[in-house]
Coordinates of C-alpha atoms in Angstrom, one line a residue:
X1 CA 100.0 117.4 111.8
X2 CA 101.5 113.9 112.2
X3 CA 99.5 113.1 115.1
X4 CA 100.9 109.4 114.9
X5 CA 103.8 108.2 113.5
X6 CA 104.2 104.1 112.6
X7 CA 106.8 102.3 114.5
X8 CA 109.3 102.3 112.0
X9 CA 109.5 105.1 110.6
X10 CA 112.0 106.9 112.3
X11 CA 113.5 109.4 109.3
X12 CA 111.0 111.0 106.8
X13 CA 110.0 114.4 105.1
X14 CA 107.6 115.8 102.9
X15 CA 107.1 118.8 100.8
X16 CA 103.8 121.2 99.9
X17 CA 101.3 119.1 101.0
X18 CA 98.0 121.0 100.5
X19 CA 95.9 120.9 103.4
X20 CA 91.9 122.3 104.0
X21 CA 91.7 126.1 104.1
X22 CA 94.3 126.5 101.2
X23 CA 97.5 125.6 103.3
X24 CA 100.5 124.1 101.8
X25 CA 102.5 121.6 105.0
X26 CA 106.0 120.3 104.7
X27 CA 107.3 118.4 107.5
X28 CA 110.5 116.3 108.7
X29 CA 110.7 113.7 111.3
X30 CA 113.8 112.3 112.8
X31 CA 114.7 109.6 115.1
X32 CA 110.4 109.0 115.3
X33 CA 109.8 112.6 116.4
X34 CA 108.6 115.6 114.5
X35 CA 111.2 117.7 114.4
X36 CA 110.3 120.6 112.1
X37 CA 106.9 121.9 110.2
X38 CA 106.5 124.8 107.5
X39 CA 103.1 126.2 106.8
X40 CA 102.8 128.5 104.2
X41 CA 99.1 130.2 103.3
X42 CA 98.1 130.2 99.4
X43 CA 94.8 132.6 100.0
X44 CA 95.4 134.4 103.8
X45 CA 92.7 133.5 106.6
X46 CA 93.0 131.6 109.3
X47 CA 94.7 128.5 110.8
X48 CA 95.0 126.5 114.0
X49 CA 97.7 123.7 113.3
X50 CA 98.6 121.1 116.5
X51 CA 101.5 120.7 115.4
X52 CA 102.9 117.5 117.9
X53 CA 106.2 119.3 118.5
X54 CA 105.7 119.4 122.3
X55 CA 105.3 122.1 124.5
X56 CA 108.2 124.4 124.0
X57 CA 109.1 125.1 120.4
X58 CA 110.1 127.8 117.8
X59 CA 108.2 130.0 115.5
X60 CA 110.8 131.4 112.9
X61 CA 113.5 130.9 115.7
X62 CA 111.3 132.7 118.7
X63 CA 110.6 130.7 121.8
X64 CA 106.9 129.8 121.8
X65 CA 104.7 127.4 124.4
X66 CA 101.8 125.9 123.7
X67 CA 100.1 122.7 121.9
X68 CA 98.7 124.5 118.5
X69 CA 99.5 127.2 116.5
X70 CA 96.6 129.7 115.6
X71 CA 96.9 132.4 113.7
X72 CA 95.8 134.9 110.6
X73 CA 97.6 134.2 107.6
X74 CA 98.0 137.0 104.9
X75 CA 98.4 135.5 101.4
X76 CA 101.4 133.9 101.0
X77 CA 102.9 133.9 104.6
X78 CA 105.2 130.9 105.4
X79 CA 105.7 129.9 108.7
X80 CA 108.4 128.1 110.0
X81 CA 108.1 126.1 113.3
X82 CA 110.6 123.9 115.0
X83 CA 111.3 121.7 118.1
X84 CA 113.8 123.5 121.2
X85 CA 117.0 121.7 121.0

């Protein structure tokens, strides 16, 4: 998700952005870096999201490590995922 950002673009957001495998992505991105993502699932399966928030970030507030996110969605689960400040 957001994989590259222009130059330029240093402040910017977007809401329920359907995605393949019945996903819905909203994102927000200050001072150039992705700074927090929320995946919800419309129909439950799974995902595997990189998600370009480094290597340490939060999943609904919890400490987590890695590159990507994968998971089982049930129907209608909404994830939120942040950067460690």
């Amino acid at each position: 998700i957001l994989p590259d950002i222009p130059l330029g673009w240093d402040h910017l957001s977007f809401e329920n952005i359907r995605t393949e495998g019945a996903f819905q992505v909203s994102a927000k991105v200050v001072d150039g870096k992705t700074t927090e993502l929320t995946i919800k699932s419309l129909e439950g399966g799974k995902g595997k999201f990189w998600h370009h928030l480094g290597n340490s970030w939060k999943l609904d507030g919890q400490p987590q490590t890695g590159a990507f996110l994968e998971k089982e969605f049930a129907k209608g689960e909404e994830l939120v995922l942040s950067i460690e400040y």
